[in-house]
C-alpha cells in the first residue's frame, strides 16, 4: 500500500501505512479527527481505511497559510485552490461521503466534534504556539488508550519543541515513528516512553541541519519528512 500518488502533499508511503494501520484498528462508530488536510492526501488514506460507520472529520481553514515549507502567510487564491483540490480529490477517490470537512482554524473548531476522539492526526500549523495548542486542546479530547499521530515530529522545530513541552513527559506513551510521523497512545508512558522520544533528538538535529543547507542553497532536496 502507498500514499495516493495523484494528490499533492508530504505524506510518505511508510507514513500512509502507519496512518492506515491506526485507522483499521478502530471500531464502527469511532471518531477520527484530522487537523490540517491540505489537498486531501492523508484524508483519503484515513477515510478509505476506517470501518463502516466511523466518522472522519477533517479540519482545515484553507487560508493558503501554513501549507508547506516557507509558505506561512495567508493567500486567499492559494487557499481556494487548495479547498477545491481537496474536495475534488475526495470525490475522485470515492470517499466524499466518509469525510466531514470543517473549514475553520483548529483552535475554533473544538465544538464541531462531539464526544471523545478515537484517533487524532495532527498536521496543522508547525509553529510552537499553534502546534502546542493542537496537542493540548485536541489531545485532551482523545479517549484513554486512543491514538494520536503527529506529522513533522522531530523534524519541524516548532512541532518538536511543542512535543517536548506538552507530550514527552505527559499522559502519552510513545509508540514509534515512520520518518517524521510519530505515534502516541493516550496512556501515561513514564520514563521509558520519555527516553524513547529523547533518543530521536539526534535525528531531529540532522533534519534541522539539512533544512538549513537547503535554505542556504548548499544542498538540493528532498525536504526531510
PDB file of C-alpha atoms in Angstrom:
ATOM      1  CA  UNK A   1       0.000   0.000   0.000  1.00  0.00           C
ATOM      2  CA  UNK A   2       1.137   3.559  -0.572  1.00  0.00           C
ATOM      3  CA  UNK A   3       0.085   7.179  -0.279  1.00  0.00           C
ATOM      4  CA  UNK A   4      -2.100   8.416  -3.170  1.00  0.00           C
ATOM      5  CA  UNK A   5       0.460   9.489  -5.770  1.00  0.00           C
ATOM      6  CA  UNK A   6      -2.004  11.690  -7.623  1.00  0.00           C
ATOM      7  CA  UNK A   7      -2.539  14.021  -4.648  1.00  0.00           C
ATOM      8  CA  UNK A   8      -0.051  16.746  -3.737  1.00  0.00           C
ATOM      9  CA  UNK A   9       1.268  16.520  -0.189  1.00  0.00           C
ATOM     10  CA  UNK A  10       4.092  15.474   2.097  1.00  0.00           C
ATOM     11  CA  UNK A  11       2.940  12.075   3.329  1.00  0.00           C
ATOM     12  CA  UNK A  12       5.385   9.266   2.530  1.00  0.00           C
ATOM     13  CA  UNK A  13       4.321   5.711   1.753  1.00  0.00           C
ATOM     14  CA  UNK A  14       5.574   4.486   5.131  1.00  0.00           C
ATOM     15  CA  UNK A  15       3.640   7.230   6.899  1.00  0.00           C
ATOM     16  CA  UNK A  16       0.498   6.398   4.937  1.00  0.00           C
ATOM     17  CA  UNK A  17       0.889   2.781   6.069  1.00  0.00           C
ATOM     18  CA  UNK A  18       1.116   3.871   9.713  1.00  0.00           C
ATOM     19  CA  UNK A  19      -1.976   6.072   9.387  1.00  0.00           C
ATOM     20  CA  UNK A  20      -3.844   3.304   7.604  1.00  0.00           C
ATOM     21  CA  UNK A  21      -2.976   0.749  10.280  1.00  0.00           C
ATOM     22  CA  UNK A  22      -4.164   3.071  13.053  1.00  0.00           C
ATOM     23  CA  UNK A  23      -7.461   3.667  11.243  1.00  0.00           C
ATOM     24  CA  UNK A  24      -8.011  -0.028  10.579  1.00  0.00           C
ATOM     25  CA  UNK A  25      -7.742  -0.809  14.289  1.00  0.00           C
ATOM     26  CA  UNK A  26     -10.802   1.323  15.030  1.00  0.00           C
ATOM     27  CA  UNK A  27     -14.308   0.025  15.564  1.00  0.00           C
ATOM     28  CA  UNK A  28     -17.537   1.077  13.910  1.00  0.00           C
ATOM     29  CA  UNK A  29     -18.777   4.355  15.373  1.00  0.00           C
ATOM     30  CA  UNK A  30     -15.259   5.648  16.043  1.00  0.00           C
ATOM     31  CA  UNK A  31     -14.387   9.305  15.548  1.00  0.00           C
ATOM     32  CA  UNK A  32     -11.275  10.354  13.639  1.00  0.00           C
ATOM     33  CA  UNK A  33     -10.119  13.967  13.614  1.00  0.00           C
ATOM     34  CA  UNK A  34      -7.537  15.279  11.182  1.00  0.00           C
ATOM     35  CA  UNK A  35      -6.049  18.731  11.790  1.00  0.00           C
ATOM     36  CA  UNK A  36      -4.544  20.089   8.592  1.00  0.00           C
ATOM     37  CA  UNK A  37      -5.786  18.437   5.405  1.00  0.00           C
ATOM     38  CA  UNK A  38      -4.143  20.483   2.623  1.00  0.00           C
ATOM     39  CA  UNK A  39      -5.283  18.728  -0.582  1.00  0.00           C
ATOM     40  CA  UNK A  40      -6.533  15.514   0.960  1.00  0.00           C
ATOM     41  CA  UNK A  41      -3.667  13.030   0.719  1.00  0.00           C
ATOM     42  CA  UNK A  42      -3.921  11.810   4.314  1.00  0.00           C
ATOM     43  CA  UNK A  43      -7.701  12.294   4.417  1.00  0.00           C
ATOM     44  CA  UNK A  44      -8.111   9.806   1.588  1.00  0.00           C
ATOM     45  CA  UNK A  45      -5.890   7.304   3.414  1.00  0.00           C
ATOM     46  CA  UNK A  46      -7.879   7.632   6.634  1.00  0.00           C
ATOM     47  CA  UNK A  47     -11.325   7.619   5.020  1.00  0.00           C
ATOM     48  CA  UNK A  48     -10.537   4.545   2.936  1.00  0.00           C
ATOM     49  CA  UNK A  49      -9.207   2.627   5.950  1.00  0.00           C
ATOM     50  CA  UNK A  50     -11.767   3.278   8.705  1.00  0.00           C
ATOM     51  CA  UNK A  51     -14.518   0.718   9.315  1.00  0.00           C
ATOM     52  CA  UNK A  52     -18.058   1.365   8.175  1.00  0.00           C
ATOM     53  CA  UNK A  53     -19.850   3.737  10.490  1.00  0.00           C
ATOM     54  CA  UNK A  54     -16.743   5.633  11.576  1.00  0.00           C
ATOM     55  CA  UNK A  55     -16.701   9.418  11.393  1.00  0.00           C
ATOM     56  CA  UNK A  56     -13.747  11.219   9.776  1.00  0.00           C
ATOM     57  CA  UNK A  57     -13.649  14.968  10.498  1.00  0.00           C
ATOM     58  CA  UNK A  58     -11.081  16.996   8.565  1.00  0.00           C
ATOM     59  CA  UNK A  59     -10.331  20.439   9.986  1.00  0.00           C
ATOM     60  CA  UNK A  60      -8.615  22.929   7.709  1.00  0.00           C
ATOM     61  CA  UNK A  61      -9.477  26.613   7.099  1.00  0.00           C
ATOM     62  CA  UNK A  62      -7.813  26.544   3.670  1.00  0.00           C
ATOM     63  CA  UNK A  63      -6.454  30.039   4.078  1.00  0.00           C
ATOM     64  CA  UNK A  64      -3.447  29.342   1.902  1.00  0.00           C
ATOM     65  CA  UNK A  65      -1.253  29.570   5.007  1.00  0.00           C
ATOM     66  CA  UNK A  66       0.884  27.009   6.876  1.00  0.00           C
ATOM     67  CA  UNK A  67       0.679  24.714   3.879  1.00  0.00           C
ATOM     68  CA  UNK A  68       4.324  23.791   3.371  1.00  0.00           C
ATOM     69  CA  UNK A  69       7.942  24.853   3.752  1.00  0.00           C
ATOM     70  CA  UNK A  70       8.238  28.651   3.643  1.00  0.00           C
ATOM     71  CA  UNK A  71       4.501  29.060   2.895  1.00  0.00           C
ATOM     72  CA  UNK A  72       3.349  30.549   6.181  1.00  0.00           C
ATOM     73  CA  UNK A  73       1.401  33.694   5.240  1.00  0.00           C
ATOM     74  CA  UNK A  74      -2.241  33.502   4.174  1.00  0.00           C
ATOM     75  CA  UNK A  75      -3.027  33.712   0.474  1.00  0.00           C
ATOM     76  CA  UNK A  76      -6.720  33.720  -0.473  1.00  0.00           C
ATOM     77  CA  UNK A  77      -6.307  32.494  -4.048  1.00  0.00           C
ATOM     78  CA  UNK A  78      -3.960  29.725  -2.969  1.00  0.00           C
ATOM     79  CA  UNK A  79      -6.359  28.715  -0.212  1.00  0.00           C
ATOM     80  CA  UNK A  80      -9.318  28.497  -2.588  1.00  0.00           C
ATOM     81  CA  UNK A  81      -7.275  26.344  -4.956  1.00  0.00           C
ATOM     82  CA  UNK A  82      -6.425  24.008  -2.067  1.00  0.00           C
ATOM     83  CA  UNK A  83     -10.069  23.870  -0.963  1.00  0.00           C
ATOM     84  CA  UNK A  84     -11.280  22.933  -4.440  1.00  0.00           C
ATOM     85  CA  UNK A  85      -8.494  20.388  -4.909  1.00  0.00           C
ATOM     86  CA  UNK A  86      -9.260  18.839  -1.503  1.00  0.00           C
ATOM     87  CA  UNK A  87     -12.881  18.152  -2.392  1.00  0.00           C
ATOM     88  CA  UNK A  88     -12.052  17.062  -5.939  1.00  0.00           C
ATOM     89  CA  UNK A  89      -9.527  14.555  -4.596  1.00  0.00           C
ATOM     90  CA  UNK A  90     -12.013  13.141  -2.097  1.00  0.00           C
ATOM     91  CA  UNK A  91     -14.537  12.695  -4.910  1.00  0.00           C
ATOM     92  CA  UNK A  92     -12.040  11.101  -7.291  1.00  0.00           C
ATOM     93  CA  UNK A  93     -11.069   8.543  -4.655  1.00  0.00           C
ATOM     94  CA  UNK A  94     -14.680   7.837  -3.720  1.00  0.00           C
ATOM     95  CA  UNK A  95     -14.538   8.897  -0.066  1.00  0.00           C
ATOM     96  CA  UNK A  96     -16.588  12.111  -0.084  1.00  0.00           C
ATOM     97  CA  UNK A  97     -19.412  10.575   1.921  1.00  0.00           C
ATOM     98  CA  UNK A  98     -16.972   9.332   4.583  1.00  0.00           C
ATOM     99  CA  UNK A  99     -15.474  12.766   5.299  1.00  0.00           C
ATOM    100  CA  UNK A 100     -16.882  15.778   7.113  1.00  0.00           C
ATOM    101  CA  UNK A 101     -14.922  18.949   6.342  1.00  0.00           C
ATOM    102  CA  UNK A 102     -14.836  21.727   8.916  1.00  0.00           C
ATOM    103  CA  UNK A 103     -13.452  24.837   7.247  1.00  0.00           C
ATOM    104  CA  UNK A 104     -12.117  26.603  10.314  1.00  0.00           C
ATOM    105  CA  UNK A 105      -8.969  27.027  12.355  1.00  0.00           C
ATOM    106  CA  UNK A 106      -8.432  24.068  14.673  1.00  0.00           C
ATOM    107  CA  UNK A 107      -8.493  26.431  17.651  1.00  0.00           C
ATOM    108  CA  UNK A 108     -12.044  27.455  16.669  1.00  0.00           C
ATOM    109  CA  UNK A 109     -13.367  24.013  15.750  1.00  0.00           C
ATOM    110  CA  UNK A 110     -13.448  22.183  19.085  1.00  0.00           C
ATOM    111  CA  UNK A 111     -17.233  22.473  19.288  1.00  0.00           C
ATOM    112  CA  UNK A 112     -17.604  20.939  15.817  1.00  0.00           C
ATOM    113  CA  UNK A 113     -16.826  17.479  17.182  1.00  0.00           C
ATOM    114  CA  UNK A 114     -18.980  15.896  19.860  1.00  0.00           C
ATOM    115  CA  UNK A 115     -17.694  13.355  22.316  1.00  0.00           C
ATOM    116  CA  UNK A 116     -14.269  11.733  22.604  1.00  0.00           C
ATOM    117  CA  UNK A 117     -11.866  11.256  19.714  1.00  0.00           C
ATOM    118  CA  UNK A 118     -10.556   7.762  18.976  1.00  0.00           C
ATOM    119  CA  UNK A 119      -7.822   8.761  16.521  1.00  0.00           C
ATOM    120  CA  UNK A 120      -6.285  12.228  16.229  1.00  0.00           C
ATOM    121  CA  UNK A 121      -3.959  13.123  13.366  1.00  0.00           C
ATOM    122  CA  UNK A 122      -2.163  16.450  13.835  1.00  0.00           C
ATOM    123  CA  UNK A 123      -0.598  18.117  10.808  1.00  0.00           C
ATOM    124  CA  UNK A 124      -1.602  21.736  11.296  1.00  0.00           C
ATOM    125  CA  UNK A 125       0.464  24.878  11.790  1.00  0.00           C
ATOM    126  CA  UNK A 126       4.023  23.909  12.705  1.00  0.00           C
ATOM    127  CA  UNK A 127       4.957  26.911  14.833  1.00  0.00           C
ATOM    128  CA  UNK A 128       5.407  26.225  18.546  1.00  0.00           C
ATOM    129  CA  UNK A 129       2.321  28.004  19.868  1.00  0.00           C
ATOM    130  CA  UNK A 130      -0.351  26.692  17.457  1.00  0.00           C
ATOM    131  CA  UNK A 131       1.223  23.227  17.420  1.00  0.00           C
ATOM    132  CA  UNK A 132       1.178  23.167  21.212  1.00  0.00           C
ATOM    133  CA  UNK A 133      -2.438  24.342  21.221  1.00  0.00           C
ATOM    134  CA  UNK A 134      -3.430  21.434  18.975  1.00  0.00           C
ATOM    135  CA  UNK A 135      -1.536  18.913  21.081  1.00  0.00           C
ATOM    136  CA  UNK A 136      -3.004  20.163  24.353  1.00  0.00           C
ATOM    137  CA  UNK A 137      -6.589  21.069  23.493  1.00  0.00           C
ATOM    138  CA  UNK A 138      -7.300  18.420  20.898  1.00  0.00           C
ATOM    139  CA  UNK A 139      -5.098  15.869  22.625  1.00  0.00           C
ATOM    140  CA  UNK A 140      -7.306  16.201  25.703  1.00  0.00           C
ATOM    141  CA  UNK A 141     -10.234  15.045  23.569  1.00  0.00           C
ATOM    142  CA  UNK A 142      -8.617  11.681  22.796  1.00  0.00           C
ATOM    143  CA  UNK A 143     -10.143   8.868  24.814  1.00  0.00           C
ATOM    144  CA  UNK A 144      -7.983   6.731  27.134  1.00  0.00           C
ATOM    145  CA  UNK A 145      -5.967   4.259  25.029  1.00  0.00           C
ATOM    146  CA  UNK A 146      -6.836   6.263  21.924  1.00  0.00           C
ATOM    147  CA  UNK A 147      -4.188   7.211  19.370  1.00  0.00           C
ATOM    148  CA  UNK A 148      -2.561  10.476  18.348  1.00  0.00           C
ATOM    149  CA  UNK A 149      -0.280  10.732  15.322  1.00  0.00           C
ATOM    150  CA  UNK A 150       1.760  13.886  14.755  1.00  0.00           C
ATOM    151  CA  UNK A 151       3.395  14.798  11.456  1.00  0.00           C
ATOM    152  CA  UNK A 152       6.728  16.672  11.345  1.00  0.00           C
ATOM    153  CA  UNK A 153       7.682  15.329  14.762  1.00  0.00           C
ATOM    154  CA  UNK A 154      11.442  15.530  15.341  1.00  0.00           C
ATOM    155  CA  UNK A 155      11.680  17.421  12.051  1.00  0.00           C
ATOM    156  CA  UNK A 156       9.976  20.788  12.498  1.00  0.00           C
ATOM    157  CA  UNK A 157      11.473  22.907  15.281  1.00  0.00           C
ATOM    158  CA  UNK A 158       8.103  24.230  16.431  1.00  0.00           C
ATOM    159  CA  UNK A 159       6.403  20.838  16.485  1.00  0.00           C
ATOM    160  CA  UNK A 160       9.338  19.156  18.214  1.00  0.00           C
ATOM    161  CA  UNK A 161       9.508  21.797  20.944  1.00  0.00           C
ATOM    162  CA  UNK A 162       5.744  21.520  21.441  1.00  0.00           C
ATOM    163  CA  UNK A 163       6.040  17.756  21.810  1.00  0.00           C
ATOM    164  CA  UNK A 164       8.858  18.110  24.332  1.00  0.00           C
ATOM    165  CA  UNK A 165       6.870  20.660  26.304  1.00  0.00           C
ATOM    166  CA  UNK A 166       3.428  19.048  26.273  1.00  0.00           C
ATOM    167  CA  UNK A 167       3.679  15.360  25.374  1.00  0.00           C
ATOM    168  CA  UNK A 168       7.049  13.774  26.161  1.00  0.00           C
ATOM    169  CA  UNK A 169       6.600  13.872  29.935  1.00  0.00           C
ATOM    170  CA  UNK A 170       2.810  13.864  29.966  1.00  0.00           C
ATOM    171  CA  UNK A 171      -0.106  11.480  29.650  1.00  0.00           C
ATOM    172  CA  UNK A 172       1.104   9.810  26.460  1.00  0.00           C
ATOM    173  CA  UNK A 173       3.079   6.702  25.558  1.00  0.00           C
ATOM    174  CA  UNK A 174       5.386   6.989  22.565  1.00  0.00           C
ATOM    175  CA  UNK A 175       4.733   4.085  20.196  1.00  0.00           C
ATOM    176  CA  UNK A 176       7.201   4.854  17.401  1.00  0.00           C
ATOM    177  CA  UNK A 177       7.564   6.810  14.194  1.00  0.00           C
ATOM    178  CA  UNK A 178       7.708   6.489  10.423  1.00  0.00           C
ATOM    179  CA  UNK A 179      10.007   9.282   9.337  1.00  0.00           C
ATOM    180  CA  UNK A 180       8.584  12.390  10.970  1.00  0.00           C
ATOM    181  CA  UNK A 181       5.188  10.820  11.701  1.00  0.00           C
ATOM    182  CA  UNK A 182       5.189   9.942  15.404  1.00  0.00           C
ATOM    183  CA  UNK A 183       2.529   7.789  17.001  1.00  0.00           C
ATOM    184  CA  UNK A 184       1.332   8.039  20.611  1.00  0.00           C
ATOM    185  CA  UNK A 185      -1.177   6.212  22.762  1.00  0.00           C
ATOM    186  CA  UNK A 186      -3.257   8.054  25.375  1.00  0.00           C
ATOM    187  CA  UNK A 187      -1.679   6.272  28.305  1.00  0.00           C
ATOM    188  CA  UNK A 188       0.888   7.607  30.716  1.00  0.00           C
ATOM    189  CA  UNK A 189       4.211   6.321  29.490  1.00  0.00           C
ATOM    190  CA  UNK A 190       6.613   7.219  32.266  1.00  0.00           C
ATOM    191  CA  UNK A 191      10.414   7.440  31.992  1.00  0.00           C
ATOM    192  CA  UNK A 192      10.783   4.663  29.387  1.00  0.00           C
ATOM    193  CA  UNK A 193       8.497   6.449  26.952  1.00  0.00           C
ATOM    194  CA  UNK A 194      10.242   9.773  27.549  1.00  0.00           C
ATOM    195  CA  UNK A 195      13.655   8.216  26.921  1.00  0.00           C
ATOM    196  CA  UNK A 196      12.478   6.677  23.645  1.00  0.00           C
ATOM    197  CA  UNK A 197      11.387  10.117  22.476  1.00  0.00           C
ATOM    198  CA  UNK A 198      14.559  11.850  23.613  1.00  0.00           C
ATOM    199  CA  UNK A 199      16.503   9.252  21.655  1.00  0.00           C
ATOM    200  CA  UNK A 200      15.031  10.792  18.476  1.00  0.00           C
ATOM    201  CA  UNK A 201      16.758  14.143  19.062  1.00  0.00           C
ATOM    202  CA  UNK A 202      19.907  13.286  17.045  1.00  0.00           C
ATOM    203  CA  UNK A 203      17.643  12.580  14.064  1.00  0.00           C
ATOM    204  CA  UNK A 204      15.918  15.905  14.732  1.00  0.00           C
ATOM    205  CA  UNK A 205      19.287  17.714  14.744  1.00  0.00           C
ATOM    206  CA  UNK A 206      20.143  16.073  11.419  1.00  0.00           C
ATOM    207  CA  UNK A 207      16.882  17.306   9.908  1.00  0.00           C
ATOM    208  CA  UNK A 208      17.471  20.865  11.102  1.00  0.00           C
ATOM    209  CA  UNK A 209      20.932  20.870   9.518  1.00  0.00           C
ATOM    210  CA  UNK A 210      19.562  19.500   6.232  1.00  0.00           C
ATOM    211  CA  UNK A 211      16.866  22.171   6.127  1.00  0.00           C
ATOM    212  CA  UNK A 212      19.421  24.909   6.818  1.00  0.00           C
ATOM    213  CA  UNK A 213      21.615  23.651   3.986  1.00  0.00           C
ATOM    214  CA  UNK A 214      18.669  23.510   1.592  1.00  0.00           C
ATOM    215  CA  UNK A 215      17.553  27.036   2.501  1.00  0.00           C
ATOM    216  CA  UNK A 216      21.127  28.287   2.045  1.00  0.00           C
ATOM    217  CA  UNK A 217      21.171  26.606  -1.392  1.00  0.00           C
ATOM    218  CA  UNK A 218      24.128  24.493  -0.333  1.00  0.00           C
ATOM    219  CA  UNK A 219      22.188  21.282  -0.835  1.00  0.00           C
ATOM    220  CA  UNK A 220      19.373  20.139  -3.057  1.00  0.00           C
ATOM    221  CA  UNK A 221      16.310  18.465  -1.560  1.00  0.00           C
ATOM    222  CA  UNK A 222      14.436  16.475  -0.692  1.00  0.00           C
ATOM    223  CA  UNK A 223      12.995  18.294   2.312  1.00  0.00           C
ATOM    224  CA  UNK A 224      13.200  15.861   5.255  1.00  0.00           C
ATOM    225  CA  UNK A 225       9.898  14.302   6.262  1.00  0.00           C
TER     226      UNK A 225
END
